[in-house]
XYZ file of C-alpha atoms in Angstrom:
620
model
C 143.838 -0.627 85.830
C 144.083 -2.834 88.903
C 142.791 -1.815 92.318
C 145.455 -0.180 94.504
C 143.765 0.021 97.905
C 144.185 -3.017 100.119
C 143.825 -3.946 103.787
C 146.989 -3.946 105.867
C 148.012 -7.201 107.545
C 147.259 -7.359 111.263
C 150.895 -7.331 112.378
C 151.559 -4.177 110.296
C 148.452 -2.465 111.660
C 149.518 -3.340 115.204
C 152.976 -1.883 114.639
C 151.449 1.336 113.311
C 149.105 1.546 116.304
C 152.032 0.879 118.620
C 153.729 4.005 117.307
C 151.097 6.132 119.057
C 150.519 4.013 122.149
C 154.124 2.984 122.898
C 156.577 5.818 122.388
C 159.224 4.682 124.891
C 159.567 2.232 127.822
C 157.734 4.707 130.071
C 154.617 4.227 127.905
C 154.692 0.486 128.604
C 155.046 1.168 132.340
C 152.029 3.476 132.292
C 149.767 1.018 130.438
C 150.721 -1.989 132.569
C 150.345 -0.110 135.876
C 146.909 1.168 134.847
C 145.808 -2.331 133.860
C 146.889 -3.601 137.293
C 144.847 -0.865 138.998
C 141.792 -1.659 136.862
C 142.164 -5.296 137.954
C 141.519 -4.243 141.554
C 145.051 -4.803 142.834
C 146.160 -3.199 146.115
C 149.813 -4.300 145.912
C 151.773 -3.636 142.707
C 155.453 -4.231 141.928
C 157.320 -2.627 139.030
C 160.595 -4.269 137.948
C 162.843 -2.542 135.396
C 166.124 -3.582 133.771
C 168.324 -1.302 131.674
C 165.801 1.545 131.869
C 163.089 -0.680 130.365
C 164.991 -1.600 127.205
C 165.641 -5.143 128.442
C 162.695 -5.730 130.792
C 159.535 -4.041 132.056
C 157.590 -6.261 134.438
C 154.483 -5.450 136.488
C 153.238 -7.907 139.127
C 149.866 -7.367 140.831
C 147.509 -9.231 143.153
C 144.367 -8.345 141.212
C 141.501 -10.522 140.079
C 143.444 -12.194 137.260
C 142.069 -13.658 133.996
C 140.788 -16.956 132.681
C 142.723 -18.752 129.937
C 140.288 -17.442 127.304
C 140.478 -13.851 128.539
C 144.266 -14.062 128.698
C 144.422 -15.057 125.031
C 141.814 -12.488 123.956
C 143.428 -9.601 125.842
C 146.140 -9.333 123.161
C 143.668 -8.808 120.333
C 143.071 -5.296 119.048
C 140.023 -3.468 120.431
C 139.362 -6.240 122.932
C 138.572 -4.827 126.367
C 136.597 -5.559 129.505
C 136.209 -1.884 130.412
C 133.341 -0.816 128.118
C 130.599 -2.515 126.090
C 128.844 0.336 124.270
C 129.500 3.899 123.097
C 127.457 5.275 125.998
C 130.018 3.838 128.412
C 132.551 6.398 127.159
C 130.704 9.016 129.223
C 130.664 6.915 132.391
C 134.301 5.869 132.553
C 135.597 4.752 135.931
C 138.598 2.808 134.644
C 142.037 3.815 133.372
C 141.903 1.999 130.054
C 139.065 1.469 127.630
C 140.506 1.421 124.110
C 141.749 -2.180 124.056
C 144.921 -1.172 122.221
C 147.682 -1.267 124.833
C 148.454 -4.998 125.142
C 148.021 -5.585 121.406
C 150.391 -2.732 120.586
C 152.978 -3.859 123.150
C 152.861 -7.458 121.930
C 153.464 -6.274 118.353
C 156.876 -4.765 119.132
C 158.239 -6.848 122.031
C 158.527 -10.286 123.608
C 155.709 -10.612 126.139
C 155.290 -13.190 128.889
C 151.944 -13.233 130.711
C 151.124 -15.278 133.813
C 147.706 -14.902 135.400
C 145.349 -16.723 137.774
C 141.931 -15.996 139.237
C 141.211 -16.631 142.950
C 138.684 -19.355 142.053
C 141.156 -21.292 139.874
C 143.697 -23.795 141.149
C 146.078 -23.267 138.220
C 146.808 -20.278 136.088
C 147.732 -19.555 132.477
C 151.100 -18.678 130.903
C 151.330 -17.118 127.429
C 154.393 -16.170 125.382
C 154.075 -13.771 122.434
C 156.722 -12.452 120.031
C 155.738 -9.710 117.589
C 151.969 -10.438 117.732
C 152.637 -14.155 117.228
C 151.578 -16.445 120.058
C 154.422 -18.896 120.660
C 152.880 -20.888 123.498
C 149.960 -21.046 125.907
C 149.975 -23.545 128.723
C 148.830 -24.160 132.279
C 151.168 -22.790 134.928
C 151.512 -22.583 138.690
C 151.351 -18.921 139.586
C 150.007 -16.815 142.475
C 146.662 -15.051 142.256
C 146.878 -11.968 140.108
C 148.746 -11.122 136.933
C 152.406 -10.784 135.967
C 153.251 -9.172 132.615
C 156.876 -9.133 131.467
C 157.831 -7.090 128.390
C 161.299 -7.930 127.054
C 163.405 -6.521 124.195
C 161.197 -3.567 123.386
C 161.246 -2.554 119.677
C 163.207 -5.699 118.777
C 161.547 -5.773 115.329
C 161.714 -1.999 114.777
C 165.427 -1.194 115.085
C 164.924 2.393 113.918
C 162.607 3.091 116.873
C 165.028 1.416 119.269
C 167.881 3.607 118.023
C 165.831 6.711 118.792
C 165.644 5.838 122.486
C 167.689 8.098 124.736
C 170.298 7.136 127.298
C 169.388 4.897 130.236
C 169.460 7.908 132.580
C 166.910 9.824 130.513
C 164.636 6.825 129.936
C 164.713 5.909 133.635
C 163.709 9.459 134.501
C 160.661 9.191 132.213
C 159.731 5.851 133.811
C 160.073 7.395 137.279
C 157.801 10.273 136.233
C 155.103 7.833 135.112
C 155.483 5.856 138.328
C 155.065 9.065 140.363
C 151.884 9.963 138.499
C 150.240 6.598 139.079
C 151.417 6.288 142.694
C 150.220 9.793 143.621
C 146.789 9.160 142.118
C 146.306 6.011 144.241
C 147.679 6.361 147.791
C 145.426 3.471 148.858
C 147.567 1.046 146.821
C 151.028 -0.194 147.857
C 153.720 0.250 145.196
C 157.290 -1.034 144.892
C 159.772 0.024 142.189
C 163.009 -1.873 141.416
C 165.664 -1.004 138.835
C 168.518 -3.394 138.015
C 167.953 -5.202 141.311
C 168.026 -2.098 143.545
C 164.937 -0.746 145.288
C 164.079 2.821 144.319
C 160.659 3.162 145.988
C 158.666 1.109 148.476
C 155.391 2.896 149.161
C 152.907 1.400 151.654
C 149.193 2.137 151.751
C 148.877 5.602 153.277
C 147.047 8.915 153.147
C 147.700 11.464 150.415
C 150.057 13.693 152.417
C 152.212 10.736 153.415
C 152.355 9.545 149.804
C 153.603 12.952 148.629
C 156.224 13.053 151.391
C 157.438 9.491 150.702
C 157.930 10.235 147.007
C 159.488 13.710 147.220
C 161.319 13.473 150.563
C 160.667 14.336 154.215
C 161.503 18.003 153.658
C 158.376 18.246 151.506
C 156.119 17.981 154.564
C 156.866 21.523 155.721
C 156.275 22.914 152.230
C 152.666 21.739 151.818
C 149.576 23.915 152.216
C 146.274 21.949 152.178
C 143.569 22.900 149.680
C 139.985 21.719 150.244
C 136.891 22.909 148.374
C 133.634 21.221 147.412
C 130.974 22.660 145.107
C 128.201 21.206 142.966
C 130.488 21.322 139.931
C 133.877 20.403 141.325
C 135.528 18.902 144.390
C 139.148 19.881 145.057
C 141.516 18.241 147.513
C 145.273 18.155 147.800
C 148.163 20.481 148.470
C 150.066 23.409 147.025
C 153.645 24.321 147.869
C 154.623 27.445 149.771
C 155.967 30.231 147.521
C 159.422 30.222 149.123
C 159.877 26.594 147.999
C 158.987 27.215 144.344
C 161.189 25.658 141.684
C 162.608 26.574 138.306
C 161.078 23.433 136.819
C 157.534 22.087 136.675
C 158.554 18.711 138.068
C 156.236 19.046 141.089
C 153.021 19.992 139.299
C 150.334 17.300 139.317
C 146.680 17.526 138.301
C 144.487 14.451 138.790
C 140.947 14.376 137.426
C 138.962 11.427 138.784
C 142.268 9.781 139.786
C 143.731 10.214 136.296
C 146.837 12.338 135.679
C 146.241 15.093 133.119
C 148.108 17.993 131.564
C 146.163 21.236 131.303
C 147.930 24.564 130.578
C 144.612 26.351 131.171
C 144.152 25.024 134.717
C 147.861 25.501 135.385
C 147.347 29.184 134.619
C 144.662 29.285 137.326
C 147.244 28.150 139.897
C 149.792 30.674 138.636
C 147.172 33.417 138.904
C 146.516 32.462 142.546
C 150.255 32.795 143.262
C 150.489 36.152 141.493
C 152.873 38.471 143.323
C 154.259 35.681 145.532
C 156.774 34.048 143.164
C 160.080 35.221 141.751
C 160.459 35.507 137.990
C 161.233 32.185 136.349
C 159.932 30.099 139.259
C 156.880 27.840 139.231
C 154.600 26.761 142.105
C 154.340 23.159 143.246
C 150.912 21.540 143.527
C 149.401 18.086 144.017
C 145.668 18.535 143.382
C 142.867 16.001 142.960
C 139.827 17.208 141.030
C 136.623 15.187 141.153
C 133.998 15.969 138.500
C 131.010 14.216 136.944
C 132.332 11.782 134.262
C 129.609 13.057 131.925
C 131.191 16.525 131.875
C 134.577 15.415 130.549
C 135.868 13.724 127.403
C 138.951 11.561 127.841
C 138.858 9.945 124.396
C 141.100 12.517 122.701
C 144.560 10.973 122.589
C 145.859 7.416 123.194
C 147.951 8.602 126.163
C 144.734 9.905 127.796
C 146.584 12.830 129.444
C 144.444 15.426 127.669
C 140.854 16.025 128.753
C 138.117 18.277 127.452
C 135.818 19.897 130.038
C 132.265 21.103 129.440
C 132.800 24.347 131.377
C 136.473 25.191 131.729
C 135.809 28.793 132.793
C 133.904 27.720 135.910
C 136.609 25.223 136.878
C 139.239 27.932 136.373
C 137.469 30.366 138.685
C 136.803 27.781 141.422
C 140.365 26.430 141.318
C 141.931 29.889 141.457
C 139.704 30.970 144.349
C 140.289 27.770 146.336
C 144.083 28.024 146.079
C 144.060 31.734 146.878
C 141.820 31.105 149.894
C 144.173 28.418 151.235
C 147.202 30.664 150.857
C 145.428 33.372 152.839
C 143.928 31.018 155.414
C 147.352 29.627 156.358
C 148.987 33.072 156.404
C 151.005 32.420 153.265
C 149.595 35.465 151.479
C 148.622 38.765 153.139
C 144.871 39.118 153.691
C 142.504 41.759 155.045
C 139.758 40.432 157.294
C 137.340 43.229 158.206
C 135.153 40.878 160.273
C 137.909 39.904 162.695
C 137.154 40.921 166.277
C 139.655 43.368 167.750
C 139.830 41.359 170.961
C 141.721 38.627 169.081
C 144.753 40.902 168.916
C 145.187 40.747 172.704
C 147.438 37.973 174.058
C 145.469 35.283 175.840
C 147.485 35.685 179.055
C 146.337 39.315 179.319
C 142.724 38.987 178.253
C 141.388 39.026 181.857
C 143.727 41.711 183.185
C 142.706 45.321 183.466
C 144.878 47.970 181.858
C 147.162 50.033 184.093
C 148.423 53.542 183.541
C 152.203 53.605 183.008
C 154.312 55.005 185.868
C 156.879 57.686 185.051
C 159.815 58.645 187.243
C 161.490 62.036 186.712
C 164.880 63.146 188.058
C 164.139 66.681 189.228
C 167.799 67.544 189.799
C 168.964 66.746 186.247
C 170.350 69.715 184.307
C 171.654 68.927 180.826
C 173.538 72.262 180.590
C 175.443 71.936 183.846
C 178.848 70.297 184.320
C 178.504 66.828 185.831
C 180.924 67.665 188.655
C 178.836 70.645 189.810
C 175.521 68.857 189.743
C 174.475 67.345 193.011
C 172.819 64.007 192.475
C 170.138 62.653 194.715
C 170.771 59.685 196.912
C 168.826 57.560 194.491
C 171.428 58.200 191.759
C 174.555 57.964 193.893
C 175.095 54.293 193.109
C 174.638 54.670 189.332
C 177.626 54.805 187.043
C 177.852 58.076 185.161
C 179.052 57.917 181.598
C 179.612 61.700 181.636
C 182.151 61.627 184.475
C 185.153 62.301 182.194
C 185.391 65.782 180.633
C 184.639 65.672 176.959
C 187.735 67.701 176.171
C 190.018 64.903 177.349
C 189.341 62.764 174.260
C 192.226 64.523 172.536
C 194.648 63.207 175.130
C 194.068 59.691 173.857
C 195.992 60.530 170.698
C 198.844 62.554 172.261
C 202.284 60.960 171.741
C 201.156 58.212 169.395
C 203.880 59.246 166.933
C 206.584 58.631 169.507
C 205.007 55.380 170.709
C 204.822 53.874 167.263
C 208.489 52.750 167.098
C 211.454 52.524 169.407
C 211.747 51.388 172.972
C 208.997 51.886 175.453
C 209.301 52.507 179.158
C 209.323 48.760 179.821
C 212.227 48.144 177.443
C 210.223 46.241 174.775
C 210.631 46.794 171.065
C 207.295 47.117 169.264
C 207.507 46.891 165.507
C 204.398 47.597 163.492
C 203.771 46.228 160.028
C 204.146 48.625 157.181
C 201.053 49.640 155.302
C 201.269 47.991 151.930
C 198.951 49.180 149.267
C 196.769 46.311 148.105
C 196.117 46.412 144.392
C 192.760 45.186 143.092
C 192.316 43.444 139.796
C 190.732 46.501 138.267
C 192.444 49.251 140.273
C 191.971 52.833 139.131
C 195.199 54.360 137.881
C 196.023 58.011 138.096
C 197.117 58.047 134.458
C 194.097 58.679 132.272
C 194.069 56.258 129.364
C 192.058 56.624 126.228
C 188.809 54.686 126.388
C 188.562 51.950 123.769
C 185.172 50.632 124.947
C 182.022 51.933 126.556
C 178.841 50.294 127.857
C 175.521 50.888 126.132
C 172.345 50.593 128.258
C 174.257 48.285 130.644
C 173.791 45.497 128.124
C 176.150 45.981 125.210
C 179.852 46.772 125.049
C 180.754 48.997 122.105
C 184.311 49.020 120.813
C 186.017 50.522 117.788
C 187.593 48.726 114.859
C 189.724 49.938 112.012
C 186.851 49.277 109.663
C 184.046 50.520 111.897
C 182.323 49.570 115.150
C 181.911 46.376 117.224
C 178.847 45.759 119.434
C 179.104 42.862 121.932
C 176.339 41.289 124.050
C 178.021 41.188 127.478
C 175.933 38.274 128.803
C 176.578 35.992 125.832
C 180.248 36.985 125.717
C 180.768 36.087 129.372
C 178.883 32.820 128.859
C 181.336 31.865 126.107
C 184.351 32.735 128.289
C 183.045 30.757 131.286
C 181.893 27.848 129.128
C 185.336 27.270 127.634
C 186.960 27.714 131.053
C 184.712 25.135 132.756
C 184.974 22.724 129.829
C 188.771 22.932 130.023
C 188.726 22.227 133.774
C 186.420 19.228 133.336
C 188.509 17.821 130.494
C 191.931 18.351 132.077
C 190.586 17.593 135.585
C 192.803 20.211 137.198
C 190.272 22.712 138.525
C 191.064 24.548 141.762
C 188.614 24.625 144.637
C 188.078 26.979 147.555
C 187.052 25.332 150.811
C 184.036 26.629 152.721
C 184.524 27.603 156.369
C 181.122 26.108 157.200
C 179.843 23.184 155.065
C 176.706 23.949 153.097
C 173.842 21.463 153.478
C 171.309 21.446 150.645
C 168.033 19.502 150.453
C 166.746 17.857 147.278
C 164.116 15.334 146.286
C 165.382 11.792 145.551
C 164.928 12.420 141.826
C 166.935 15.664 141.895
C 169.641 14.119 144.054
C 170.056 11.278 141.566
C 170.610 13.797 138.771
C 173.373 15.489 140.778
C 174.970 12.137 141.626
C 175.044 11.218 137.934
C 177.058 14.398 137.304
C 179.023 14.260 140.565
C 182.350 13.380 138.940
C 182.126 16.205 136.405
C 181.047 18.639 139.140
C 184.126 17.709 141.176
C 186.332 18.393 138.156
C 185.000 21.958 138.022
C 185.916 22.558 141.675
C 182.966 21.317 143.738
C 183.732 19.125 146.762
C 181.026 16.953 148.359
C 181.578 15.385 151.765
C 178.327 13.604 152.512
C 175.367 12.449 150.433
C 172.204 10.992 151.957
C 168.810 10.156 150.478
C 167.642 13.768 150.668
C 170.598 16.015 151.515
C 173.902 16.983 149.926
C 176.773 18.543 151.903
C 179.063 20.864 149.922
C 182.479 21.634 151.453
C 184.208 23.224 148.470
C 183.203 25.337 145.466
C 184.993 26.484 142.298
C 187.123 29.611 142.601
C 185.012 32.677 141.907
C 181.729 31.045 142.951
C 180.154 32.432 146.108
C 178.356 30.298 148.667
C 175.000 31.863 147.820
C 175.359 30.840 144.168
C 175.811 27.120 144.847
C 172.107 26.316 145.213
C 171.305 28.455 142.146
C 173.879 26.580 140.043
C 172.586 23.160 141.105
C 168.933 24.171 140.610
C 169.699 25.396 137.094
C 171.613 22.212 136.363
C 168.678 20.067 137.519
C 166.317 22.206 135.443
C 168.419 21.706 132.301
C 168.652 17.950 132.817
C 164.916 17.543 133.489
C 164.089 19.448 130.316
C 166.038 16.890 128.268
C 168.862 19.303 127.545
C 171.437 16.443 127.675
C 170.005 15.006 124.477
C 170.970 18.166 122.592
C 174.557 18.246 123.870
C 177.647 16.183 123.256
C 178.101 14.908 126.787
C 177.263 15.474 130.422
C 180.423 17.565 130.754
C 179.256 19.843 127.947
C 175.850 20.192 129.609
C 177.427 21.028 132.955
C 179.726 23.658 131.454
C 176.802 25.288 129.632
C 174.564 25.254 132.687
C 177.195 26.766 135.009
C 178.175 29.380 132.422
C 174.533 30.424 132.023
C 174.094 30.775 135.787
C 177.321 32.640 136.590
C 177.572 34.900 133.533
C 177.243 38.671 133.849
C 173.583 39.565 133.538
C 172.184 42.252 131.274
C 171.663 45.421 133.283
C 174.883 45.023 135.269
C 177.245 47.991 135.127
C 180.885 47.275 134.258
C 183.945 49.409 134.849
C 186.161 50.424 131.966
C 188.857 47.873 132.776
C 186.223 45.144 133.244
C 184.815 45.875 129.801
C 188.252 45.673 128.209
C 189.089 42.469 130.082
C 185.847 40.837 128.898
C 186.507 41.844 125.277
C 190.072 40.528 125.395
C 188.956 37.271 127.057
C 186.240 36.777 124.438
C 188.584 37.031 121.487
C 191.018 34.687 123.225
C 188.343 31.950 123.065
C 188.393 29.249 120.409
C 184.989 30.300 119.049
C 184.212 33.934 119.934
C 181.426 34.223 117.367
C 178.718 32.111 119.035
C 177.496 31.654 122.589
C 177.259 28.123 124.096
C 173.642 28.045 122.894
C 174.720 28.935 119.326
C 173.558 32.537 119.372
C 175.612 35.407 117.888
C 177.734 37.219 120.459
C 178.627 40.370 118.533
C 177.772 42.315 115.406
C 179.968 44.679 113.416
C 179.065 47.868 111.587
C 181.484 49.083 108.952
C 182.115 52.729 108.259
C 180.207 52.361 104.991
C 177.140 51.045 106.867
C 177.285 54.010 109.205
C 177.660 56.463 106.315
C 174.558 55.015 104.667
C 172.536 56.027 107.718
C 173.290 59.669 106.961
C 172.223 59.572 103.332
């Protein structure tokens, strides 16, 4: 038998490695930005076309590379970051594997231009699918420019798995936020299809957070500062009243590297215990500085997972530091038994002596005497008495109202009063007692009878189905009615959230929303769909943003379908809500008038049936 094990060719091995390193255009953005930071750049530009599918380019003013280094940088496991295994425990750079550029070059067209400050001319290299097409001398500014074109050009299956431009751009923006927040001392610019999305100057950490997430963020931030032998913490947490339904504003940075850690996230949630509503998450932007020897970054190619030597200690310190900041800035109630009681006195009164209150008593007042027989003192003669009219005269106010209601008055005018019409409500109670066909079970289920047995309906899912088909019809036909607000409603969002709403603006208007003014951070709503109250508008939009950020659009047919599902989920009758008899019947009738009454918009069963035979078996 012949041998069957053989070495893979380099281009195949690079494509396999690229599957882990480069998952989508956002992965390329992350690797190139981190390389620019490692090169010592303090001014970085990110240029994107077609959400990274056509072009991802990063331009920096770092130290550049020689012609030999430029050629060698695209080889696998070639790096300038480490030289021995011991260096893995003293990492001060973003990259160290030497896989990123080789993996990117294996699945894209790459153009590299670089020049060192000491060189007069730079180097330009063109690579297609790990094959170097050209390398020549070029005139280029100091620093490095890497352009990645036609990502996954030689792996069409991977390219077909990419999401829409909106989704891919959102992932790129997330990576840009993570890198920009970790390095406020570096200026960043972000361009997409020729338009500027971000232009961040060198600034302090608070200013960087505000510039990325909007000016309204400034009033939401609570500073957190703590330094121990094990851990140094600096950054900000958001006030509880500004918590969000999504985790889009949760950032942990360990030694200026973004990480994901459910364990440390739980420490923050524990510090906010009792301050947040159900389903809401706190915002935080925290920098953790630890000894590089106590962490292991070499776990996954994305380097967003880190192992700590002593996670329990970090958990306790982080929880205590956040809780202390919330109490120190009067966000959470605290008891301070060492506080001096003199601090409770206003400063303007601290030097004044206390005076006994003066009390004046009217000696002539008699509560049981008639006001006309009581002689008031001269001091009360000028005061208006509200007891001057006899209390019995109140009945005279209503004498003769029957005769004054119609007919001519003494001045000869005809006064006609409107008749009292009885206003009927949608579910008005009738005097005729009808037989009940439904009843509510535990304020969650609606039970109705069938010829063959019993029907049990989940009221929340049933109402979701009714609303979903209604909204979808309005969006499709584009004939939804809107009710105008007396006072326009101004809502604040981050630039990212506002872009999501603008992408769905047309579909929102088809459901009945009316927007009058849109700025970089605010949205003015002047009209809402019929049946939606003003207080529910922000809840609907927050839920919509939450669904979009969690990649819900990829599981739906269209943005209109997503919008209808999101609004139906927000406005549907909640479990635990009591319904009147007529409301129960109306919901049941509306459900079975739907095209698909069996499943909710999220494909869950809406009702179950129990036949008479099934019920009889229970009594056997």
